[in-house]
């Protein structure tokens, strides 16, 4: 029987709610124990199996020509995917063409506009690379 596994974010949210409820009931559990319990609730052997099924059933679909929006170096943008390839570990390598050039410099003394950028994003649509304040270099959403 095929399981209808929700997205990973939904599974993690369920685990947080379970953990909160258990804590309020006087029986605290760890986050990993909550994840394992949620995985079993959805018919999986363990969290690893559930997360693999969730990724497989709910993969982000990045396609050439797809309209996207997001933030690049904390500047909003809209654009299209110029190239896309699925990498290892759930990462996608994309080339994005911005609809309007994005100023990647925050200084008021000069500007540096980008019309296109190459990136590697994870399943949440963000880059592993972050700015000095911890913000991902790029956050991407389907338009």
PDB file of C-alpha atoms in Angstrom:
ATOM      1  CA  UNK A   1       0.000   0.000   0.000  1.00  0.00           C
ATOM      2  CA  UNK A   2       1.434   3.381  -0.999  1.00  0.00           C
ATOM      3  CA  UNK A   3       1.893   5.834   1.854  1.00  0.00           C
ATOM      4  CA  UNK A   4       0.763   9.409   1.383  1.00  0.00           C
ATOM      5  CA  UNK A   5       3.698  11.059   3.154  1.00  0.00           C
ATOM      6  CA  UNK A   6       3.425  14.829   3.700  1.00  0.00           C
ATOM      7  CA  UNK A   7       6.320  17.161   2.952  1.00  0.00           C
ATOM      8  CA  UNK A   8       9.258  17.145   5.369  1.00  0.00           C
ATOM      9  CA  UNK A   9       8.360  20.584   6.734  1.00  0.00           C
ATOM     10  CA  UNK A  10       4.905  19.280   7.639  1.00  0.00           C
ATOM     11  CA  UNK A  11       6.350  16.178   9.326  1.00  0.00           C
ATOM     12  CA  UNK A  12       8.738  18.318  11.380  1.00  0.00           C
ATOM     13  CA  UNK A  13       5.908  20.639  12.363  1.00  0.00           C
ATOM     14  CA  UNK A  14       3.882  17.622  13.547  1.00  0.00           C
ATOM     15  CA  UNK A  15       6.871  16.444  15.596  1.00  0.00           C
ATOM     16  CA  UNK A  16       7.209  19.873  17.247  1.00  0.00           C
ATOM     17  CA  UNK A  17       3.508  19.854  18.151  1.00  0.00           C
ATOM     18  CA  UNK A  18       3.840  16.321  19.574  1.00  0.00           C
ATOM     19  CA  UNK A  19       6.888  17.343  21.591  1.00  0.00           C
ATOM     20  CA  UNK A  20       5.064  20.395  23.001  1.00  0.00           C
ATOM     21  CA  UNK A  21       2.002  18.324  23.921  1.00  0.00           C
ATOM     22  CA  UNK A  22       4.121  15.664  25.610  1.00  0.00           C
ATOM     23  CA  UNK A  23       6.039  18.317  27.566  1.00  0.00           C
ATOM     24  CA  UNK A  24       2.781  19.947  28.705  1.00  0.00           C
ATOM     25  CA  UNK A  25       1.501  16.510  29.777  1.00  0.00           C
ATOM     26  CA  UNK A  26       4.586  16.042  31.955  1.00  0.00           C
ATOM     27  CA  UNK A  27       6.354  13.502  29.735  1.00  0.00           C
ATOM     28  CA  UNK A  28       8.997  15.401  27.791  1.00  0.00           C
ATOM     29  CA  UNK A  29      10.572  13.687  24.786  1.00  0.00           C
ATOM     30  CA  UNK A  30      13.478  14.621  22.545  1.00  0.00           C
ATOM     31  CA  UNK A  31      12.988  16.032  19.053  1.00  0.00           C
ATOM     32  CA  UNK A  32      14.460  12.864  17.552  1.00  0.00           C
ATOM     33  CA  UNK A  33      11.992  10.692  19.494  1.00  0.00           C
ATOM     34  CA  UNK A  34       9.142  12.905  18.265  1.00  0.00           C
ATOM     35  CA  UNK A  35      10.353  12.574  14.657  1.00  0.00           C
ATOM     36  CA  UNK A  36      10.534   8.780  15.010  1.00  0.00           C
ATOM     37  CA  UNK A  37       6.994   8.687  16.438  1.00  0.00           C
ATOM     38  CA  UNK A  38       5.624  10.828  13.594  1.00  0.00           C
ATOM     39  CA  UNK A  39       7.370   8.588  11.052  1.00  0.00           C
ATOM     40  CA  UNK A  40       5.726   5.481  12.561  1.00  0.00           C
ATOM     41  CA  UNK A  41       2.359   7.276  12.617  1.00  0.00           C
ATOM     42  CA  UNK A  42       2.655   7.701   8.843  1.00  0.00           C
ATOM     43  CA  UNK A  43       3.479   4.013   8.385  1.00  0.00           C
ATOM     44  CA  UNK A  44       7.272   4.222   8.079  1.00  0.00           C
ATOM     45  CA  UNK A  45       9.879   2.189   9.908  1.00  0.00           C
ATOM     46  CA  UNK A  46      11.850   5.230  11.106  1.00  0.00           C
ATOM     47  CA  UNK A  47      12.536   8.925  10.448  1.00  0.00           C
ATOM     48  CA  UNK A  48      15.099   8.238   7.716  1.00  0.00           C
ATOM     49  CA  UNK A  49      12.591   6.165   5.763  1.00  0.00           C
ATOM     50  CA  UNK A  50       9.869   8.793   6.208  1.00  0.00           C
ATOM     51  CA  UNK A  51      12.099  11.668   5.144  1.00  0.00           C
ATOM     52  CA  UNK A  52      13.258   9.753   2.067  1.00  0.00           C
ATOM     53  CA  UNK A  53       9.639   9.037   1.108  1.00  0.00           C
ATOM     54  CA  UNK A  54       8.666  12.664   1.674  1.00  0.00           C
ATOM     55  CA  UNK A  55      11.481  13.940  -0.534  1.00  0.00           C
ATOM     56  CA  UNK A  56      10.584  11.447  -3.257  1.00  0.00           C
ATOM     57  CA  UNK A  57       6.870  12.173  -3.200  1.00  0.00           C
ATOM     58  CA  UNK A  58       7.176  15.939  -2.751  1.00  0.00           C
ATOM     59  CA  UNK A  59      10.261  17.051  -4.693  1.00  0.00           C
ATOM     60  CA  UNK A  60      10.588  20.650  -5.697  1.00  0.00           C
ATOM     61  CA  UNK A  61      10.112  20.853  -9.437  1.00  0.00           C
ATOM     62  CA  UNK A  62      12.497  23.420 -10.862  1.00  0.00           C
ATOM     63  CA  UNK A  63      12.197  23.596 -14.643  1.00  0.00           C
ATOM     64  CA  UNK A  64      13.793  25.676 -17.365  1.00  0.00           C
ATOM     65  CA  UNK A  65      11.543  28.631 -18.163  1.00  0.00           C
ATOM     66  CA  UNK A  66       9.715  28.477 -14.829  1.00  0.00           C
ATOM     67  CA  UNK A  67       8.824  31.875 -13.341  1.00  0.00           C
ATOM     68  CA  UNK A  68      10.337  32.397  -9.885  1.00  0.00           C
ATOM     69  CA  UNK A  69      10.583  35.067  -7.227  1.00  0.00           C
ATOM     70  CA  UNK A  70      12.760  35.440  -4.189  1.00  0.00           C
ATOM     71  CA  UNK A  71      15.543  37.372  -2.503  1.00  0.00           C
ATOM     72  CA  UNK A  72      19.155  37.548  -3.666  1.00  0.00           C
ATOM     73  CA  UNK A  73      21.588  39.109  -1.181  1.00  0.00           C
ATOM     74  CA  UNK A  74      18.463  40.353   0.601  1.00  0.00           C
ATOM     75  CA  UNK A  75      17.166  42.150  -2.517  1.00  0.00           C
ATOM     76  CA  UNK A  76      13.773  41.051  -3.911  1.00  0.00           C
ATOM     77  CA  UNK A  77      13.643  39.772  -7.476  1.00  0.00           C
ATOM     78  CA  UNK A  78      11.486  38.057 -10.049  1.00  0.00           C
ATOM     79  CA  UNK A  79      12.836  36.074 -12.947  1.00  0.00           C
ATOM     80  CA  UNK A  80      12.980  32.798 -14.833  1.00  0.00           C
ATOM     81  CA  UNK A  81      15.047  29.641 -14.550  1.00  0.00           C
ATOM     82  CA  UNK A  82      17.549  29.580 -17.402  1.00  0.00           C
ATOM     83  CA  UNK A  83      19.061  26.169 -16.545  1.00  0.00           C
ATOM     84  CA  UNK A  84      18.292  23.522 -13.911  1.00  0.00           C
ATOM     85  CA  UNK A  85      19.869  20.235 -12.897  1.00  0.00           C
ATOM     86  CA  UNK A  86      19.229  18.044  -9.891  1.00  0.00           C
ATOM     87  CA  UNK A  87      22.385  17.523  -7.857  1.00  0.00           C
ATOM     88  CA  UNK A  88      23.235  15.181  -5.018  1.00  0.00           C
ATOM     89  CA  UNK A  89      21.855  15.407  -1.509  1.00  0.00           C
ATOM     90  CA  UNK A  90      18.614  17.089  -2.570  1.00  0.00           C
ATOM     91  CA  UNK A  91      20.374  20.140  -4.016  1.00  0.00           C
ATOM     92  CA  UNK A  92      19.501  21.756  -7.340  1.00  0.00           C
ATOM     93  CA  UNK A  93      21.932  23.734  -9.504  1.00  0.00           C
ATOM     94  CA  UNK A  94      20.144  26.624 -11.163  1.00  0.00           C
ATOM     95  CA  UNK A  95      20.936  29.574 -13.372  1.00  0.00           C
ATOM     96  CA  UNK A  96      18.446  32.381 -12.836  1.00  0.00           C
ATOM     97  CA  UNK A  97      17.796  35.246 -15.242  1.00  0.00           C
ATOM     98  CA  UNK A  98      16.356  38.252 -13.363  1.00  0.00           C
ATOM     99  CA  UNK A  99      13.515  40.244 -14.946  1.00  0.00           C
ATOM    100  CA  UNK A 100      15.265  43.446 -13.826  1.00  0.00           C
ATOM    101  CA  UNK A 101      18.913  43.729 -12.706  1.00  0.00           C
ATOM    102  CA  UNK A 102      19.441  43.366  -8.939  1.00  0.00           C
ATOM    103  CA  UNK A 103      21.800  45.722  -7.078  1.00  0.00           C
ATOM    104  CA  UNK A 104      23.909  43.397  -4.910  1.00  0.00           C
ATOM    105  CA  UNK A 105      25.657  46.207  -3.029  1.00  0.00           C
ATOM    106  CA  UNK A 106      24.043  47.826   0.014  1.00  0.00           C
ATOM    107  CA  UNK A 107      26.295  50.898  -0.054  1.00  0.00           C
ATOM    108  CA  UNK A 108      24.781  54.226  -1.108  1.00  0.00           C
ATOM    109  CA  UNK A 109      28.138  55.200  -2.653  1.00  0.00           C
ATOM    110  CA  UNK A 110      28.143  52.725  -5.539  1.00  0.00           C
ATOM    111  CA  UNK A 111      26.142  49.915  -7.150  1.00  0.00           C
ATOM    112  CA  UNK A 112      26.781  46.562  -8.757  1.00  0.00           C
ATOM    113  CA  UNK A 113      23.884  45.142 -10.759  1.00  0.00           C
ATOM    114  CA  UNK A 114      23.459  41.452 -11.602  1.00  0.00           C
ATOM    115  CA  UNK A 115      21.167  40.214 -14.362  1.00  0.00           C
ATOM    116  CA  UNK A 116      21.872  36.523 -13.889  1.00  0.00           C
ATOM    117  CA  UNK A 117      23.142  34.291 -11.085  1.00  0.00           C
ATOM    118  CA  UNK A 118      24.138  30.629 -10.693  1.00  0.00           C
ATOM    119  CA  UNK A 119      23.312  28.926  -7.413  1.00  0.00           C
ATOM    120  CA  UNK A 120      22.817  25.630  -5.624  1.00  0.00           C
ATOM    121  CA  UNK A 121      19.656  25.464  -3.522  1.00  0.00           C
ATOM    122  CA  UNK A 122      18.399  22.854  -1.081  1.00  0.00           C
ATOM    123  CA  UNK A 123      14.907  21.357  -0.830  1.00  0.00           C
ATOM    124  CA  UNK A 124      13.675  24.472   1.000  1.00  0.00           C
ATOM    125  CA  UNK A 125      14.817  26.662  -1.906  1.00  0.00           C
ATOM    126  CA  UNK A 126      17.699  28.377  -0.098  1.00  0.00           C
ATOM    127  CA  UNK A 127      21.460  28.363  -0.550  1.00  0.00           C
ATOM    128  CA  UNK A 128      23.819  26.928   2.045  1.00  0.00           C
ATOM    129  CA  UNK A 129      25.945  30.079   1.718  1.00  0.00           C
ATOM    130  CA  UNK A 130      24.901  32.879   4.041  1.00  0.00           C
ATOM    131  CA  UNK A 131      25.681  36.549   4.484  1.00  0.00           C
ATOM    132  CA  UNK A 132      27.460  37.782   7.628  1.00  0.00           C
ATOM    133  CA  UNK A 133      24.088  38.217   9.394  1.00  0.00           C
ATOM    134  CA  UNK A 134      23.086  34.586   8.686  1.00  0.00           C
ATOM    135  CA  UNK A 135      20.667  35.279   5.823  1.00  0.00           C
ATOM    136  CA  UNK A 136      20.952  32.820   2.913  1.00  0.00           C
ATOM    137  CA  UNK A 137      22.503  34.364  -0.207  1.00  0.00           C
ATOM    138  CA  UNK A 138      19.427  33.325  -2.172  1.00  0.00           C
ATOM    139  CA  UNK A 139      15.901  32.246  -1.224  1.00  0.00           C
ATOM    140  CA  UNK A 140      13.747  31.039  -4.110  1.00  0.00           C
ATOM    141  CA  UNK A 141      10.001  30.472  -4.532  1.00  0.00           C
ATOM    142  CA  UNK A 142       7.854  29.462  -7.479  1.00  0.00           C
ATOM    143  CA  UNK A 143       6.085  32.583  -8.768  1.00  0.00           C
TER     144      UNK A 143
END
